[in-house]
Coordinates of C-alpha atoms and ligand atoms in Angstrom, one line a residue:
M218 CA 7.3 -62.5 -120.1
S219 CA 8.7 -59.1 -119.6
A220 CA 11.6 -57.7 -121.7
P221 CA 14.9 -59.4 -121.1
I222 CA 17.6 -58.1 -118.8
A223 CA 21.0 -58.4 -120.4
I224 CA 24.4 -58.2 -118.7
L225 CA 28.0 -58.3 -119.8
G226 CA 30.4 -58.9 -116.9
G227 CA 34.1 -58.4 -116.9
T228 CA 37.1 -56.8 -115.1
F229 CA 37.1 -53.8 -117.5
D230 CA 40.7 -53.0 -116.6
P231 CA 40.3 -50.9 -118.6
V232 CA 37.0 -50.9 -120.6
H233 CA 37.6 -50.7 -124.4
Y234 CA 35.7 -50.8 -127.7
G235 CA 35.9 -54.6 -127.8
H236 CA 33.6 -54.7 -124.8
L237 CA 31.5 -51.6 -125.7
R238 CA 30.8 -52.5 -129.3
F239 CA 30.2 -56.2 -128.4
A240 CA 27.5 -55.1 -125.9
D241 CA 26.0 -52.6 -128.3
D242 CA 26.1 -54.9 -131.3
V243 CA 24.3 -57.6 -129.4
R244 CA 21.8 -55.1 -128.0
R245 CA 20.9 -53.9 -131.5
A246 CA 20.9 -57.4 -133.1
L247 CA 18.4 -58.6 -130.4
G248 CA 16.5 -55.3 -130.3
L249 CA 17.1 -54.7 -126.6
A250 CA 16.6 -51.3 -125.0
E251 CA 19.7 -51.7 -122.8
V252 CA 22.7 -53.9 -121.9
R253 CA 24.2 -53.6 -118.5
L254 CA 27.9 -53.6 -118.0
V255 CA 28.8 -55.3 -114.6
P256 CA 32.3 -54.7 -113.3
A257 CA 33.7 -57.4 -111.1
G258 CA 34.7 -56.1 -107.7
D259 CA 36.9 -59.0 -106.6
P260 CA 37.1 -61.3 -109.6
P261 CA 37.6 -65.0 -108.7
H262 CA 39.6 -65.9 -111.8
R263 CA 42.7 -63.8 -111.9
G264 CA 45.2 -62.0 -109.9
G265 CA 43.6 -58.7 -108.8
P266 CA 42.9 -56.1 -111.5
Q267 CA 45.6 -53.5 -111.8
A268 CA 43.2 -50.6 -111.4
S269 CA 41.1 -50.2 -108.3
A270 CA 37.4 -51.0 -108.5
A271 CA 36.6 -47.2 -108.1
H272 CA 38.8 -46.4 -111.1
R273 CA 37.4 -49.2 -113.2
L274 CA 33.9 -48.1 -112.4
A275 CA 34.7 -44.4 -113.2
M276 CA 36.1 -45.4 -116.6
L277 CA 32.9 -47.4 -117.3
R278 CA 30.7 -44.5 -116.4
W279 CA 32.7 -42.3 -118.8
A280 CA 32.6 -45.0 -121.5
V281 CA 28.8 -45.4 -121.5
T282 CA 28.2 -41.6 -122.1
Q283 CA 29.1 -42.5 -125.7
F284 CA 26.6 -45.4 -125.8
P285 CA 23.1 -44.4 -124.9
G286 CA 22.0 -48.2 -125.0
L287 CA 24.6 -49.2 -122.4
A288 CA 24.3 -48.8 -118.6
V289 CA 26.6 -49.6 -115.7
D290 CA 25.5 -51.9 -112.8
A291 CA 27.8 -51.6 -109.9
R292 CA 26.3 -54.3 -107.7
E293 CA 29.4 -56.6 -107.8
I294 CA 31.6 -53.8 -106.6
E295 CA 29.1 -52.8 -103.9
R296 CA 28.7 -56.4 -102.7
A297 CA 31.2 -57.8 -100.3
G298 CA 33.1 -61.0 -101.2
K299 CA 34.0 -62.7 -104.6
S300 CA 32.2 -61.4 -107.7
Y301 CA 30.5 -64.6 -108.6
T302 CA 28.2 -64.2 -111.6
V303 CA 25.8 -66.8 -110.3
L304 CA 25.1 -64.6 -107.3
T305 CA 24.5 -61.6 -109.5
L306 CA 22.1 -63.6 -111.6
E307 CA 20.3 -64.8 -108.5
E308 CA 19.8 -61.2 -107.4
L309 CA 18.5 -60.2 -110.8
R310 CA 16.1 -63.1 -110.9
R311 CA 14.7 -62.1 -107.5
E312 CA 14.4 -58.4 -108.8
H313 CA 12.9 -59.4 -112.2
P314 CA 10.9 -62.7 -111.7
D315 CA 9.2 -62.3 -115.1
S316 CA 12.1 -61.4 -117.3
P317 CA 14.4 -63.6 -119.2
L318 CA 18.0 -63.0 -118.1
L319 CA 20.7 -62.9 -120.8
L320 CA 24.3 -63.5 -119.9
L321 CA 26.6 -62.1 -122.6
V322 CA 30.1 -63.7 -122.9
G323 CA 32.9 -63.7 -125.5
A324 CA 34.1 -67.0 -126.8
D325 CA 37.1 -67.0 -124.5
A326 CA 35.0 -66.5 -121.4
F327 CA 32.5 -69.1 -122.7
H328 CA 35.3 -71.7 -122.9
D329 CA 36.2 -70.9 -119.2
L330 CA 32.7 -71.4 -118.0
P331 CA 33.3 -74.8 -116.3
T332 CA 35.8 -73.1 -114.0
W333 CA 33.1 -70.5 -112.8
H334 CA 31.5 -71.0 -109.4
R335 CA 28.4 -73.2 -109.6
W336 CA 28.6 -72.9 -113.4
R337 CA 25.8 -75.4 -114.2
D338 CA 23.4 -73.2 -112.2
L339 CA 24.0 -70.3 -114.6
F340 CA 21.8 -72.1 -117.2
D341 CA 18.9 -72.3 -114.7
L342 CA 19.1 -68.6 -114.2
A343 CA 19.9 -67.1 -117.6
H344 CA 20.3 -67.7 -121.3
V345 CA 23.9 -67.5 -122.5
V346 CA 24.6 -65.3 -125.5
V347 CA 28.0 -66.0 -126.9
V348 CA 29.8 -64.0 -129.4
P349 CA 33.1 -64.7 -131.4
R350 CA 36.3 -63.3 -130.2
P351 CA 39.5 -63.2 -132.3
G352 CA 41.9 -65.8 -131.1
T353 CA 39.3 -68.3 -129.9
A354 CA 37.6 -70.8 -132.2
L355 CA 34.2 -71.1 -130.4
A356 CA 33.2 -74.7 -131.4
Q357 CA 36.7 -76.1 -131.0
D358 CA 38.6 -77.2 -127.9
M359 CA 35.6 -77.1 -125.6
A360 CA 35.9 -79.0 -122.3
P361 CA 33.7 -82.2 -122.7
E362 CA 31.3 -81.0 -119.9
L363 CA 30.9 -77.7 -121.7
A364 CA 30.5 -79.4 -125.1
A365 CA 27.7 -81.5 -123.6
E366 CA 25.8 -78.3 -122.5
W367 CA 26.5 -76.7 -125.9
N368 CA 25.1 -79.7 -127.7
A369 CA 22.0 -79.9 -125.5
R370 CA 21.2 -76.2 -125.2
R371 CA 22.3 -74.6 -128.4
R372 CA 19.3 -73.1 -130.3
S373 CA 19.2 -70.8 -133.4
D374 CA 15.7 -69.5 -132.7
R375 CA 16.2 -66.2 -131.0
N376 CA 12.5 -65.9 -130.0
L377 CA 13.4 -68.4 -127.2
L378 CA 15.5 -65.6 -125.6
F379 CA 12.2 -63.6 -125.2
S380 CA 9.7 -66.3 -124.6
T381 CA 11.6 -68.5 -122.0
P382 CA 13.4 -67.4 -118.8
A383 CA 16.7 -69.2 -119.1
G384 CA 18.6 -72.2 -120.4
V385 CA 19.4 -71.6 -124.0
I386 CA 22.9 -71.1 -125.5
F387 CA 22.6 -68.7 -128.4
E388 CA 25.4 -67.7 -130.7
Q389 CA 25.3 -64.1 -131.9
P390 CA 27.8 -63.2 -134.7
I391 CA 29.3 -59.8 -134.5
E392 CA 32.2 -58.0 -136.2
P393 CA 35.4 -59.3 -134.8
R394 CA 37.5 -56.8 -132.9
P395 CA 41.0 -57.8 -131.9
I396 CA 41.2 -55.6 -128.8
S397 CA 42.1 -56.8 -125.3
A398 CA 42.6 -55.0 -122.0
T399 CA 45.8 -57.0 -121.4
A400 CA 47.3 -55.6 -124.7
I401 CA 46.1 -52.1 -123.9
R402 CA 47.8 -52.2 -120.4
A403 CA 51.0 -53.6 -121.9
S404 CA 51.0 -50.7 -124.5
L405 CA 50.5 -48.1 -121.8
T406 CA 53.6 -49.2 -119.9
N407 CA 55.5 -48.5 -123.0
D408 CA 55.6 -44.7 -122.9
K409 CA 54.7 -42.5 -125.8
A410 CA 54.7 -45.1 -128.6
G411 CA 52.5 -47.4 -126.5
R412 CA 50.1 -44.6 -125.7
A413 CA 49.7 -43.7 -129.4
A414 CA 49.0 -47.3 -130.1
V415 CA 46.0 -47.4 -128.0
I416 CA 44.2 -44.4 -129.5
G417 CA 41.0 -45.6 -131.1
L418 CA 40.8 -48.8 -129.0
L419 CA 38.9 -47.2 -126.2
P420 CA 36.8 -44.0 -125.7
P421 CA 38.8 -40.8 -125.6
A422 CA 37.2 -39.9 -122.2
V423 CA 38.5 -43.2 -120.8
L424 CA 42.0 -42.6 -122.2
A425 CA 41.9 -39.0 -120.6
Y426 CA 40.9 -40.6 -117.3
I427 CA 43.7 -43.0 -117.5
D428 CA 46.2 -40.1 -118.2
Q429 CA 44.7 -38.1 -115.5
H430 CA 45.1 -40.7 -112.9
D431 CA 48.3 -42.3 -114.4
L432 CA 46.7 -45.7 -114.2
Y433 CA 48.8 -48.1 -116.2
S434 CA 52.2 -46.5 -116.6
N435 CA 53.8 -49.0 -114.2
P436 CA 53.9 -52.7 -114.9
P437 CA 51.7 -54.6 -112.3
D438 CA 54.5 -56.0 -110.2
A439 CA 55.9 -52.4 -109.7
T440 CA 52.6 -50.9 -108.4
Ligands
ATP95 P1 42.0 -59.4 -120.7 O1 42.7 -58.9 -122.0 O2 42.7 -59.1 -119.5 O3 41.6 -60.8 -120.9 P2 39.5 -58.5 -121.7 O4 39.8 -57.5 -122.7 O5 39.1 -59.9 -122.1 O6 40.7 -58.5 -120.6 P3 37.4 -58.8 -119.7 O7 36.9 -57.7 -118.8 O8 38.0 -60.0 -119.1 O9 38.3 -58.0 -120.7 O10 36.2 -59.2 -120.7 C1 34.9 -59.2 -120.3 C2 34.0 -59.9 -121.3 O11 34.2 -59.2 -122.6 C3 34.4 -61.4 -121.6 O12 33.2 -62.1 -121.9 C4 35.2 -61.3 -122.9 O13 35.2 -62.5 -123.6 C5 34.5 -60.1 -123.6 N1 35.4 -59.4 -124.5 C6 36.5 -58.6 -124.2 N2 37.1 -58.1 -125.3 C7 36.4 -58.6 -126.3 C8 36.5 -58.5 -127.8 N3 37.5 -57.8 -128.3 N4 35.6 -59.2 -128.6 C9 34.7 -59.9 -128.0 N5 34.5 -60.1 -126.7 C10 35.3 -59.5 -125.9

């Protein structure tokens, strides 16, 4: 098999160190050359993102300048229609028939998997690498259909991520970072004190971009 292709999808509204260090920690732990960040254009799961796709993409491009092992893959923004992960993995599988595909998810996103479009197909296309996230106990409160996949597919031998194309659930411990885009957006609507509170939670270049374009100063229902 060729080297794995690893992706971390999200809304990145805005991108923060919780995402970036997650991706980079997994990259280093697994010895990967690169992890691709894949921003959703039209995410199926939520009300629309507050910032436009163009702004979220621009913030990501600034963010990765600080992380040489991370790249941005804009295909979900460039593609028409809902940003279903299964379609992205099908495209990647066609482009890289000999590479394992790794889908990186935080514990909260993992718990939501059964709500994803054609979620069981994800395991035919990729390995799922799940990392802990503060606030979500990974092995608890899983939907029964997800617990069944967890029990059947969970492996601790990471070599399987390199020697087989798809189908394993692998738990990768990383340092917990209690950072969320929702909390950052809430702080940024809170004037000076809120802006001071987000310093250190996201790259300075991303914060400068947010300031320059006045992205999150209004609550979502006022924009
Ligand atoms: P929100 O606060 O609106 O839920 P978010 O910060 O979770 O946003 P997303 O773009 O939804 O950002 O997250 C994309 C992926 O990154 C998901 O798999 C999510 O679990 C993971 N993730 C985000 N923040 C962290 C974090 N602090 N630690 C670990 N994983 C994270």
